[in-house]
Each structure stands twice: as structure tokens, then as C-alpha cells.
């Protein structure tokens, strides 16, 4: 079994350490994704945790998530705020966003993440002004996650001071992507090209996938992980696909959603999601990797901790005002992971303490690279 071979490589230290595990081949990644023996998987969890500690330390960076608008011009087959759904929509005013930003500052977070549906009602000038204001009035880093916006807009927001752009490519299987993410009229989606352009503009770029999308194969998931490495991403967020009953993917029956060969379908489980987190840590040792809300939603007891103990080093607490949060229901159950930001913070700090981790200080961007080549192998 190849995964066992890789486990032994990791165990014996032949493949251990950031440099070598980064060299895991696609076949090894694939074998780990298919591995089901707990005792073998425990090697993967330990190695991911070790590489995380060595490369990015025990700090967990806190990024305050602000869901600015639920308007969306897209009609993604997986998403609860897809444009064609008849739901109550909202768009925050600048002052409402700044209220959330102040909470992030008060709680000493390092970053705010401004997320929304793909909403052109959030104009280029509105975002430019908002970013300038956050950057001039606070020490916070600003991450934008506003969907597929034009290169001109991305450039203007970068110029205004935005630090990071987050756009998950969702799946690297082009046929599956087209099926679940229809283009807007004649514009063809190319999220990977946008990520590359964002990097060239000087943004830290973030991507990610949903794990267990109906029709997703193990092979394409292995390709996703190899792509994270090839794109040299600063941030990589992976959560399970959570079916929303009022979306085309959520309405598929089990039979329709599975492929003919059931064994070929990736399950949307906590274990599979954390395999992806752990392998991503091994292949992209110094990336910032969140333990996602979707993972905490499918396993309320242990999901968040599982992610943090299997390679993740980022937590994105939701700072959206509760009255809006309930309207930004991209999948069911998400809005229930609430309390006010202050109440949530107590729980967050207790969780970090329980697992021996500490809240991150400062903006928490990618650290300068550890020069592994220059390191004397006898030092280990
Ligand atoms: N409009 C932006 C975009 O498309 O990138 C940002 C907002 S979008 C709602 C943020 C993320 O939610 C998506 O990248 C997707 O991974 C996730 N998401 C949407 N529906 C989901 C579902 N049913 N299960 C899990 N994640 C989902």
C-alpha cells in the first residue's frame, strides 16, 4: 500500500521535515486520500502537526470575517445565496462594516476579511474608500473575498492598501467546475488566472476547495492539492461541501449525486476534510491554513479542533452582526455557530488553551521562508 510506504517514509525521517514531505508525489497524496486505517492516518496527523509547529508555530491567527453583502449575480449550484433564490438580501453600509472592524480591533485580531456574494452593487469606489479607511484608521490587514471582479478593480483595491485576495477555485476538475459554477453570460470564469494576476499585483493570494462535491473524484482532489503547491499560495482554505436543500446540488438524491462507482466519490466528511488540510500542510509548509466554519458545522463538538490539530493555523471568527448573519446562509447550520463576537471569543480562547495554542499577534501574513536548504541535516 503506497500510503503505508509514505507513512514509513515519514516515520523513519527519510521523508520527514518540510523539504521532503513537500516532495510528496501525486500518487502518494492520492494514496493518503484513500487511506482508511486509523493507525496509519495517525502518522499523517502527527506529521502535519509537526510541520505546522516547525513552520508557522503555535500561534493561531484570527481573521474577523465580515459578510458585507448577500446579493450575488452568480448562480452556483452549491450555494445558499445563489442569485436566483428568492431570499431576503442585505448590503451593509460603510458604517456597519466599520462597526465590525472596530470589534476586530477591540478583540486584537490581526485581519479583517471582507466577504460577499459577487455583488456589483459593492462598487469599485465603495470598496476602495472602505479599504483606505480601514488601513488609515486601524492596524488591521485587509483580505478581500468578493468573487470574480475585474483586474482593474483588483488593482485599484491593492493600490488602496488591500493586502490579500481570497478566491477559492472550488475544484480543479474543469468539467465539474463548469457544472456547478455557471458562467455569467459570455464571461468565462477563470479563477486560477485571477489568482495568478492577484499575486502579480502584490496581493497574498488564497484559494481552496470544497471537499466532497457530488461528482468529485479522489484523483481531482489530489490534483487540487498539487495545484495549491504549484500556485505557491499564501492561504489555502478547505471545508466540506455541506448540502443546502434549496440548491440544485442539495436537491440531488443520493443516487443522482453519487457517481456510478460509489467508491470513486469523495465523501464530505470531517476525516476527509482534515486529510486535505494535513496533506496541504505537508505540500505547502508555510501557508496560512484555516480550520473552516464548514468543518465546525459538520462536527460541532470537535471539528474546529480537528482542523487545528491536523495542520491548520488560522481561525476566522464571524463578526457579522447577528441580524445579517442569519441571512447569509450559504449552507444550513452555519448561522447557528453563533453568539455575539465577544461571547464567541471566550469560547475561542478556551479552545486554544485546551489544545496548547495561542492567539496570533499582528497581521499574520506569510512568514519569511525558513531556509531549509541551508540547514544542516545533522541538526535534526
Ligand atoms: N462570492 C465569493 C466567491 O464566490 O468566492 C465569496 C462568497 S462564497 C459564498 C464563499 C465560499 O463559500 C465559496 O468559496 C464556497 O467554497 C463556500 N460555499 C458556498 N456554498 C457552500 C456549500 N454548500 N458547502 C460548503 N461551502 C460552500
Short mmCIF file of C-alpha atoms and ligand atoms in Angstrom, two decimals:
data_model
loop_
_atom_site.label_atom_id
_atom_site.label_comp_id
_atom_site.label_asym_id
_atom_site.label_seq_id
_atom_site.Cartn_x
_atom_site.Cartn_y
_atom_site.Cartn_z
CA UNK A 1 0.00 0.00 0.00
CA UNK A 2 1.51 3.26 -1.10
CA UNK A 3 0.16 5.29 1.80
CA UNK A 4 1.76 2.89 4.25
CA UNK A 5 5.03 3.34 2.36
CA UNK A 6 4.67 7.09 2.66
CA UNK A 7 3.83 6.72 6.34
CA UNK A 8 7.02 4.78 6.85
CA UNK A 9 8.93 7.44 4.93
CA UNK A 10 7.50 9.99 7.30
CA UNK A 11 8.11 7.84 10.36
CA UNK A 12 11.68 6.94 9.58
CA UNK A 13 12.51 10.57 9.00
CA UNK A 14 13.65 9.79 5.46
CA UNK A 15 10.80 11.86 4.11
CA UNK A 16 10.25 13.84 7.32
CA UNK A 17 10.70 17.58 7.53
CA UNK A 18 9.28 20.35 5.39
CA UNK A 19 11.59 19.88 2.42
CA UNK A 20 10.98 16.21 1.83
CA UNK A 21 7.28 15.98 2.60
CA UNK A 22 6.81 18.93 0.26
CA UNK A 23 8.10 16.48 -2.32
CA UNK A 24 5.23 14.02 -1.78
CA UNK A 25 4.20 12.80 -5.19
CA UNK A 26 0.66 12.96 -6.57
CA UNK A 27 0.41 9.17 -6.18
CA UNK A 28 1.34 9.41 -2.52
CA UNK A 29 -1.17 12.21 -1.97
CA UNK A 30 -3.81 10.08 -3.71
CA UNK A 31 -2.98 7.05 -1.58
CA UNK A 32 -3.30 9.11 1.60
CA UNK A 33 -6.68 10.45 0.49
CA UNK A 34 -7.86 6.85 0.08
CA UNK A 35 -6.27 5.61 3.31
CA UNK A 36 -8.84 4.39 5.86
CA UNK A 37 -6.78 2.70 8.57
CA UNK A 38 -6.77 4.87 11.70
CA UNK A 39 -3.33 3.73 12.82
CA UNK A 40 -1.80 4.77 9.50
CA UNK A 41 -3.69 8.05 9.44
CA UNK A 42 -2.32 8.89 12.87
CA UNK A 43 1.12 9.22 11.19
CA UNK A 44 -0.33 11.76 8.79
CA UNK A 45 -1.96 13.81 11.57
CA UNK A 46 1.26 13.80 13.61
CA UNK A 47 3.45 14.77 10.70
CA UNK A 48 1.13 17.61 9.62
CA UNK A 49 1.04 18.92 13.20
CA UNK A 50 4.83 18.71 13.45
CA UNK A 51 5.39 20.58 10.17
CA UNK A 52 2.80 23.19 11.20
CA UNK A 53 4.61 23.77 14.53
CA UNK A 54 8.03 23.92 12.87
CA UNK A 55 7.00 26.21 10.03
CA UNK A 56 4.34 28.56 11.40
CA UNK A 57 4.48 27.96 15.16
CA UNK A 58 1.76 27.68 17.79
CA UNK A 59 0.06 30.97 17.03
CA UNK A 60 -3.45 30.76 15.60
CA UNK A 61 -4.11 33.86 13.52
CA UNK A 62 -7.56 35.33 13.98
CA UNK A 63 -9.20 36.83 10.92
CA UNK A 64 -12.51 38.56 11.60
CA UNK A 65 -14.99 37.62 8.90
CA UNK A 66 -17.42 40.35 7.79
CA UNK A 67 -20.17 39.15 5.41
CA UNK A 68 -20.80 42.51 3.75
CA UNK A 69 -23.49 41.64 1.23
CA UNK A 70 -25.65 38.66 0.33
CA UNK A 71 -26.50 39.97 -3.15
CA UNK A 72 -24.97 37.74 -5.83
CA UNK A 73 -25.07 37.85 -9.61
CA UNK A 74 -23.93 34.22 -9.86
CA UNK A 75 -25.99 31.08 -9.62
CA UNK A 76 -23.58 28.50 -8.20
CA UNK A 77 -25.31 25.15 -7.81
CA UNK A 78 -23.99 24.62 -4.30
CA UNK A 79 -24.56 27.98 -2.65
CA UNK A 80 -27.48 29.12 -0.49
CA UNK A 81 -27.12 32.78 -1.55
CA UNK A 82 -27.12 31.97 -5.29
CA UNK A 83 -28.66 34.83 -7.25
CA UNK A 84 -31.84 33.09 -8.41
CA UNK A 85 -33.03 32.21 -4.88
CA UNK A 86 -35.86 34.38 -3.64
CA UNK A 87 -34.45 35.30 -0.25
CA UNK A 88 -34.18 38.49 1.74
CA UNK A 89 -30.91 40.20 0.78
CA UNK A 90 -28.83 42.85 2.50
CA UNK A 91 -25.84 45.06 1.77
CA UNK A 92 -24.02 46.72 4.68
CA UNK A 93 -23.32 50.42 4.75
CA UNK A 94 -19.77 51.62 5.27
CA UNK A 95 -20.60 52.48 8.89
CA UNK A 96 -21.98 48.98 9.51
CA UNK A 97 -18.79 47.42 8.14
CA UNK A 98 -16.71 49.77 10.29
CA UNK A 99 -18.69 48.66 13.38
CA UNK A 100 -17.47 45.10 12.73
CA UNK A 101 -13.95 46.34 12.03
CA UNK A 102 -13.90 48.04 15.43
CA UNK A 103 -14.84 44.76 17.09
CA UNK A 104 -11.89 43.06 15.37
CA UNK A 105 -9.64 45.79 16.65
CA UNK A 106 -11.04 45.57 20.19
CA UNK A 107 -10.54 41.79 20.25
CA UNK A 108 -6.98 42.27 18.94
CA UNK A 109 -7.45 40.34 15.74
CA UNK A 110 -4.82 40.92 13.07
CA UNK A 111 -7.00 40.88 9.96
CA UNK A 112 -10.50 41.56 8.69
CA UNK A 113 -11.87 39.53 5.80
CA UNK A 114 -14.46 41.41 3.74
CA UNK A 115 -16.57 38.72 2.06
CA UNK A 116 -19.72 38.94 -0.05
CA UNK A 117 -21.68 37.41 -2.87
CA UNK A 118 -20.49 38.63 -6.26
CA UNK A 119 -22.24 41.95 -5.83
CA UNK A 120 -21.53 44.77 -8.27
CA UNK A 121 -23.68 46.96 -6.00
CA UNK A 122 -20.50 46.99 -3.92
CA UNK A 123 -18.89 49.37 -6.39
CA UNK A 124 -15.21 49.68 -7.05
CA UNK A 125 -15.19 53.13 -5.42
CA UNK A 126 -17.09 51.92 -2.36
CA UNK A 127 -14.52 49.17 -1.71
CA UNK A 128 -11.58 51.49 -2.47
CA UNK A 129 -12.85 54.04 0.04
CA UNK A 130 -13.57 51.37 2.65
CA UNK A 131 -10.13 49.76 2.32
CA UNK A 132 -8.42 53.17 2.61
CA UNK A 133 -10.44 53.92 5.70
CA UNK A 134 -9.64 50.61 7.42
CA UNK A 135 -5.95 50.93 6.57
CA UNK A 136 -5.73 54.52 7.80
CA UNK A 137 -7.80 54.11 10.97
CA UNK A 138 -6.62 50.68 12.17
CA UNK A 139 -3.51 48.47 12.10
CA UNK A 140 -5.50 45.61 10.54
CA UNK A 141 -4.59 43.67 7.42
CA UNK A 142 -7.43 43.57 4.89
CA UNK A 143 -8.41 40.44 2.98
CA UNK A 144 -10.97 40.76 0.20
CA UNK A 145 -13.17 37.83 -0.84
CA UNK A 146 -15.60 39.45 -3.25
CA UNK A 147 -15.67 36.86 -6.03
CA UNK A 148 -14.58 37.28 -9.63
CA UNK A 149 -14.05 41.01 -10.05
CA UNK A 150 -12.17 42.77 -12.86
CA UNK A 151 -8.40 43.18 -12.97
CA UNK A 152 -8.90 46.96 -12.86
CA UNK A 153 -10.88 46.65 -9.64
CA UNK A 154 -8.34 44.30 -8.07
CA UNK A 155 -5.56 46.75 -8.99
CA UNK A 156 -7.44 49.73 -7.53
CA UNK A 157 -8.12 47.92 -4.26
CA UNK A 158 -4.50 46.81 -3.99
CA UNK A 159 -3.43 50.40 -4.57
CA UNK A 160 -5.81 51.44 -1.77
CA UNK A 161 -3.96 49.09 0.58
CA UNK A 162 -5.77 45.72 0.44
CA UNK A 163 -3.31 43.01 1.49
CA UNK A 164 -4.88 39.72 0.40
CA UNK A 165 -7.36 38.34 -2.12
CA UNK A 166 -9.24 35.13 -1.43
CA UNK A 167 -10.96 33.24 -4.24
CA UNK A 168 -11.45 29.50 -3.92
CA UNK A 169 -11.09 27.62 -7.17
CA UNK A 170 -13.52 25.06 -5.60
CA UNK A 171 -12.33 22.17 -7.81
CA UNK A 172 -9.56 21.80 -10.39
CA UNK A 173 -11.74 19.44 -12.47
CA UNK A 174 -12.79 21.83 -15.28
CA UNK A 175 -15.85 19.80 -16.25
CA UNK A 176 -17.12 19.57 -12.65
CA UNK A 177 -16.40 23.28 -12.11
CA UNK A 178 -18.45 24.24 -15.16
CA UNK A 179 -21.31 22.02 -13.98
CA UNK A 180 -21.56 23.59 -10.52
CA UNK A 181 -20.48 27.15 -11.33
CA UNK A 182 -22.25 28.53 -14.42
CA UNK A 183 -20.58 31.41 -16.21
CA UNK A 184 -22.19 34.85 -16.12
CA UNK A 185 -23.46 35.42 -19.69
CA UNK A 186 -20.44 35.38 -22.02
CA UNK A 187 -17.77 35.87 -19.36
CA UNK A 188 -15.88 32.64 -18.81
CA UNK A 189 -14.76 32.02 -15.22
CA UNK A 190 -11.05 31.50 -14.77
CA UNK A 191 -10.39 31.69 -11.07
CA UNK A 192 -6.86 30.35 -11.37
CA UNK A 193 -5.87 33.11 -13.81
CA UNK A 194 -7.36 35.68 -11.42
CA UNK A 195 -5.35 34.26 -8.51
CA UNK A 196 -2.15 34.46 -10.54
CA UNK A 197 -2.95 38.06 -11.52
CA UNK A 198 -3.64 38.95 -7.88
CA UNK A 199 -0.25 37.56 -6.88
CA UNK A 200 1.44 39.61 -9.57
CA UNK A 201 -0.24 42.73 -8.22
CA UNK A 202 1.39 42.01 -4.85
CA UNK A 203 -1.59 40.52 -3.05
CA UNK A 204 -1.14 37.49 -0.84
CA UNK A 205 -3.41 35.07 -2.70
CA UNK A 206 -5.70 32.47 -1.19
CA UNK A 207 -7.63 29.63 -2.72
CA UNK A 208 -9.26 26.42 -1.62
CA UNK A 209 -11.77 23.75 -2.46
CA UNK A 210 -14.93 22.15 -1.18
CA UNK A 211 -14.34 18.54 -0.19
CA UNK A 212 -16.96 16.01 -1.26
CA UNK A 213 -18.74 17.95 -4.01
CA UNK A 214 -21.07 15.44 -5.72
CA UNK A 215 -19.07 14.15 -8.68
CA UNK A 216 -15.64 14.92 -7.14
CA UNK A 217 -13.10 12.13 -7.56
CA UNK A 218 -10.08 11.32 -5.41
CA UNK A 219 -7.90 11.98 -8.44
CA UNK A 220 -9.20 15.51 -8.91
CA UNK A 221 -8.80 16.20 -5.19
CA UNK A 222 -5.17 15.06 -5.40
CA UNK A 223 -4.77 17.46 -8.35
CA UNK A 224 -6.22 20.27 -6.23
CA UNK A 225 -3.60 19.72 -3.54
CA UNK A 226 -0.77 19.60 -6.09
CA UNK A 227 -2.15 22.81 -7.60
CA UNK A 228 -2.03 24.58 -4.22
CA UNK A 229 1.69 23.85 -4.16
CA UNK A 230 2.27 24.84 -7.79
CA UNK A 231 0.47 28.17 -7.36
CA UNK A 232 2.60 28.89 -4.27
CA UNK A 233 -0.44 30.23 -2.44
CA UNK A 234 -0.21 32.19 0.79
CA UNK A 235 -3.60 30.95 2.08
CA UNK A 236 -5.48 27.72 1.48
CA UNK A 237 -8.95 27.11 2.91
CA UNK A 238 -10.71 23.76 2.51
CA UNK A 239 -14.05 22.83 4.01
CA UNK A 240 -16.53 20.03 3.42
CA UNK A 241 -19.33 20.53 0.91
CA UNK A 242 -22.49 20.98 3.02
CA UNK A 243 -25.68 20.38 1.00
CA UNK A 244 -28.17 23.24 1.03
CA UNK A 245 -31.67 21.81 0.41
CA UNK A 246 -32.76 24.75 -1.75
CA UNK A 247 -29.94 24.44 -4.31
CA UNK A 248 -29.55 22.09 -7.30
CA UNK A 249 -26.67 20.17 -5.66
CA UNK A 250 -28.53 19.97 -2.34
CA UNK A 251 -31.65 18.63 -4.07
CA UNK A 252 -29.91 15.76 -5.82
CA UNK A 253 -30.90 12.45 -4.38
CA UNK A 254 -28.12 10.30 -3.07
CA UNK A 255 -28.26 8.20 -6.21
CA UNK A 256 -28.01 11.17 -8.52
CA UNK A 257 -25.25 12.80 -6.55
CA UNK A 258 -23.06 9.74 -6.34
CA UNK A 259 -21.21 8.52 -9.36
CA UNK A 260 -21.91 5.12 -10.83
CA UNK A 261 -18.96 3.79 -8.92
CA UNK A 262 -19.74 4.81 -5.33
CA UNK A 263 -16.16 4.15 -4.26
CA UNK A 264 -14.99 6.86 -6.65
CA UNK A 265 -16.95 9.65 -4.89
CA UNK A 266 -15.06 11.68 -2.27
CA UNK A 267 -17.15 11.79 0.93
CA UNK A 268 -17.83 15.20 2.51
CA UNK A 269 -16.69 14.10 5.97
CA UNK A 270 -14.57 15.61 8.72
CA UNK A 271 -11.90 12.93 8.26
CA UNK A 272 -11.64 13.52 4.51
CA UNK A 273 -11.53 17.30 5.01
CA UNK A 274 -8.73 17.01 7.57
CA UNK A 275 -6.80 14.67 5.27
CA UNK A 276 -6.86 17.53 2.76
CA UNK A 277 -5.78 20.02 5.45
CA UNK A 278 -2.92 17.76 6.58
CA UNK A 279 -1.64 17.00 3.07
CA UNK A 280 -1.87 20.69 2.19
CA UNK A 281 0.29 21.49 5.20
CA UNK A 282 2.89 18.93 4.05
CA UNK A 283 2.97 20.27 0.50
CA UNK A 284 2.70 23.96 1.38
CA UNK A 285 4.51 24.05 4.74
CA UNK A 286 4.46 27.81 5.36
CA UNK A 287 0.95 28.60 4.05
CA UNK A 288 -1.75 30.04 6.27
CA UNK A 289 -4.43 27.36 6.53
CA UNK A 290 -7.76 27.94 8.29
CA UNK A 291 -9.76 25.40 10.22
CA UNK A 292 -13.02 26.29 8.49
CA UNK A 293 -16.52 27.04 9.74
CA UNK A 294 -17.89 24.36 7.39
CA UNK A 295 -15.75 21.78 9.23
CA UNK A 296 -17.01 23.13 12.57
CA UNK A 297 -20.57 22.90 11.21
CA UNK A 298 -20.45 19.21 10.27
CA UNK A 299 -18.73 18.30 13.54
CA UNK A 300 -19.86 20.76 16.19
CA UNK A 301 -18.05 19.01 19.03
CA UNK A 302 -14.58 18.62 17.57
CA UNK A 303 -14.43 19.97 14.01
CA UNK A 304 -12.58 23.20 14.72
CA UNK A 305 -10.02 21.47 16.92
CA UNK A 306 -9.54 18.62 14.48
CA UNK A 307 -8.52 21.14 11.80
CA UNK A 308 -6.15 22.98 14.12
CA UNK A 309 -4.57 19.72 15.30
CA UNK A 310 -4.09 18.39 11.77
CA UNK A 311 -2.24 21.25 10.13
CA UNK A 312 -4.35 24.42 10.34
CA UNK A 313 -3.12 27.68 11.93
CA UNK A 314 -5.92 30.16 11.21
CA UNK A 315 -9.40 30.70 12.65
CA UNK A 316 -11.89 33.07 11.05
CA UNK A 317 -14.44 34.12 13.69
CA UNK A 318 -17.58 35.66 12.27
CA UNK A 319 -18.03 39.35 13.17
CA UNK A 320 -21.11 39.97 11.03
CA UNK A 321 -23.98 41.48 13.02
CA UNK A 322 -26.31 38.59 14.07
CA UNK A 323 -29.28 40.17 12.20
CA UNK A 324 -27.37 39.81 8.91
CA UNK A 325 -25.63 36.54 9.68
CA UNK A 326 -28.88 34.62 9.56
CA UNK A 327 -29.45 35.96 6.01
CA UNK A 328 -26.03 34.82 4.76
CA UNK A 329 -26.86 31.14 4.93
CA UNK A 330 -24.59 29.62 2.29
CA UNK A 331 -25.32 26.22 3.82
CA UNK A 332 -27.64 25.13 6.65
CA UNK A 333 -26.45 25.20 10.22
CA UNK A 334 -23.76 27.80 9.54
CA UNK A 335 -25.67 30.62 11.20
CA UNK A 336 -26.11 28.51 14.32
CA UNK A 337 -22.38 28.62 15.00
CA UNK A 338 -23.04 31.99 16.67
CA UNK A 339 -23.10 34.22 19.65
CA UNK A 340 -22.01 37.80 19.71
CA UNK A 341 -18.34 38.23 18.80
CA UNK A 342 -17.46 38.85 22.46
CA UNK A 343 -19.25 35.69 23.68
CA UNK A 344 -17.66 33.68 20.92
CA UNK A 345 -14.23 34.99 21.86
CA UNK A 346 -14.42 33.37 25.30
CA UNK A 347 -15.11 30.00 23.73
CA UNK A 348 -12.34 30.54 21.18
CA UNK A 349 -9.72 31.36 23.81
CA UNK A 350 -10.76 28.34 25.91
CA UNK A 351 -10.45 26.07 22.85
CA UNK A 352 -6.99 27.39 22.02
CA UNK A 353 -5.84 26.93 25.60
CA UNK A 354 -7.18 23.37 25.69
CA UNK A 355 -5.12 22.41 22.64
CA UNK A 356 -1.99 24.27 23.71
CA UNK A 357 -2.13 27.08 21.17
CA UNK A 358 -2.06 30.86 21.48
CA UNK A 359 -3.84 33.68 19.63
CA UNK A 360 -1.66 35.17 16.88
CA UNK A 361 -0.21 38.65 17.18
CA UNK A 362 -0.09 41.15 14.32
CA UNK A 363 -1.43 40.73 10.78
CA UNK A 364 -0.23 37.14 10.41
CA UNK A 365 0.92 37.29 6.80
CA UNK A 366 3.17 34.65 5.30
CA UNK A 367 6.38 34.46 7.30
CA UNK A 368 9.76 34.85 5.61
CA UNK A 369 10.75 31.46 4.27
CA UNK A 370 12.75 29.13 6.56
CA UNK A 371 15.87 28.40 4.55
CA UNK A 372 15.61 24.63 4.61
CA UNK A 373 18.34 24.07 2.04
CA UNK A 374 20.86 25.94 4.14
CA UNK A 375 20.00 23.87 7.19
CA UNK A 376 22.48 21.19 8.21
CA UNK A 377 20.64 17.85 8.01
CA UNK A 378 22.65 16.64 11.04
CA UNK A 379 20.96 19.33 13.12
CA UNK A 380 17.69 17.37 13.18
N1 LIG B 1 -18.61 35.28 -3.82
C1 LIG B 1 -17.33 34.90 -3.34
C2 LIG B 1 -16.84 33.67 -4.06
O1 LIG B 1 -17.60 33.04 -4.74
O2 LIG B 1 -15.66 33.38 -3.91
C3 LIG B 1 -17.26 34.69 -1.83
C4 LIG B 1 -18.50 34.19 -1.16
S1 LIG B 1 -18.80 32.44 -1.34
C5 LIG B 1 -20.34 32.29 -0.52
C6 LIG B 1 -17.60 31.80 -0.19
C7 LIG B 1 -17.39 30.31 -0.20
O3 LIG B 1 -18.48 29.64 0.35
C8 LIG B 1 -17.20 29.65 -1.52
O4 LIG B 1 -15.89 29.80 -1.98
C9 LIG B 1 -17.54 28.18 -1.24
O5 LIG B 1 -16.37 27.43 -1.07
C10 LIG B 1 -18.30 28.27 0.08
N2 LIG B 1 -19.61 27.60 -0.05
C11 LIG B 1 -20.70 28.01 -0.71
N3 LIG B 1 -21.68 27.08 -0.63
C12 LIG B 1 -21.19 26.05 0.09
C13 LIG B 1 -21.70 24.78 0.49
N4 LIG B 1 -22.92 24.39 0.17
N5 LIG B 1 -20.90 23.97 1.23
C14 LIG B 1 -19.67 24.38 1.58
N6 LIG B 1 -19.12 25.55 1.22
C15 LIG B 1 -19.87 26.38 0.47
#
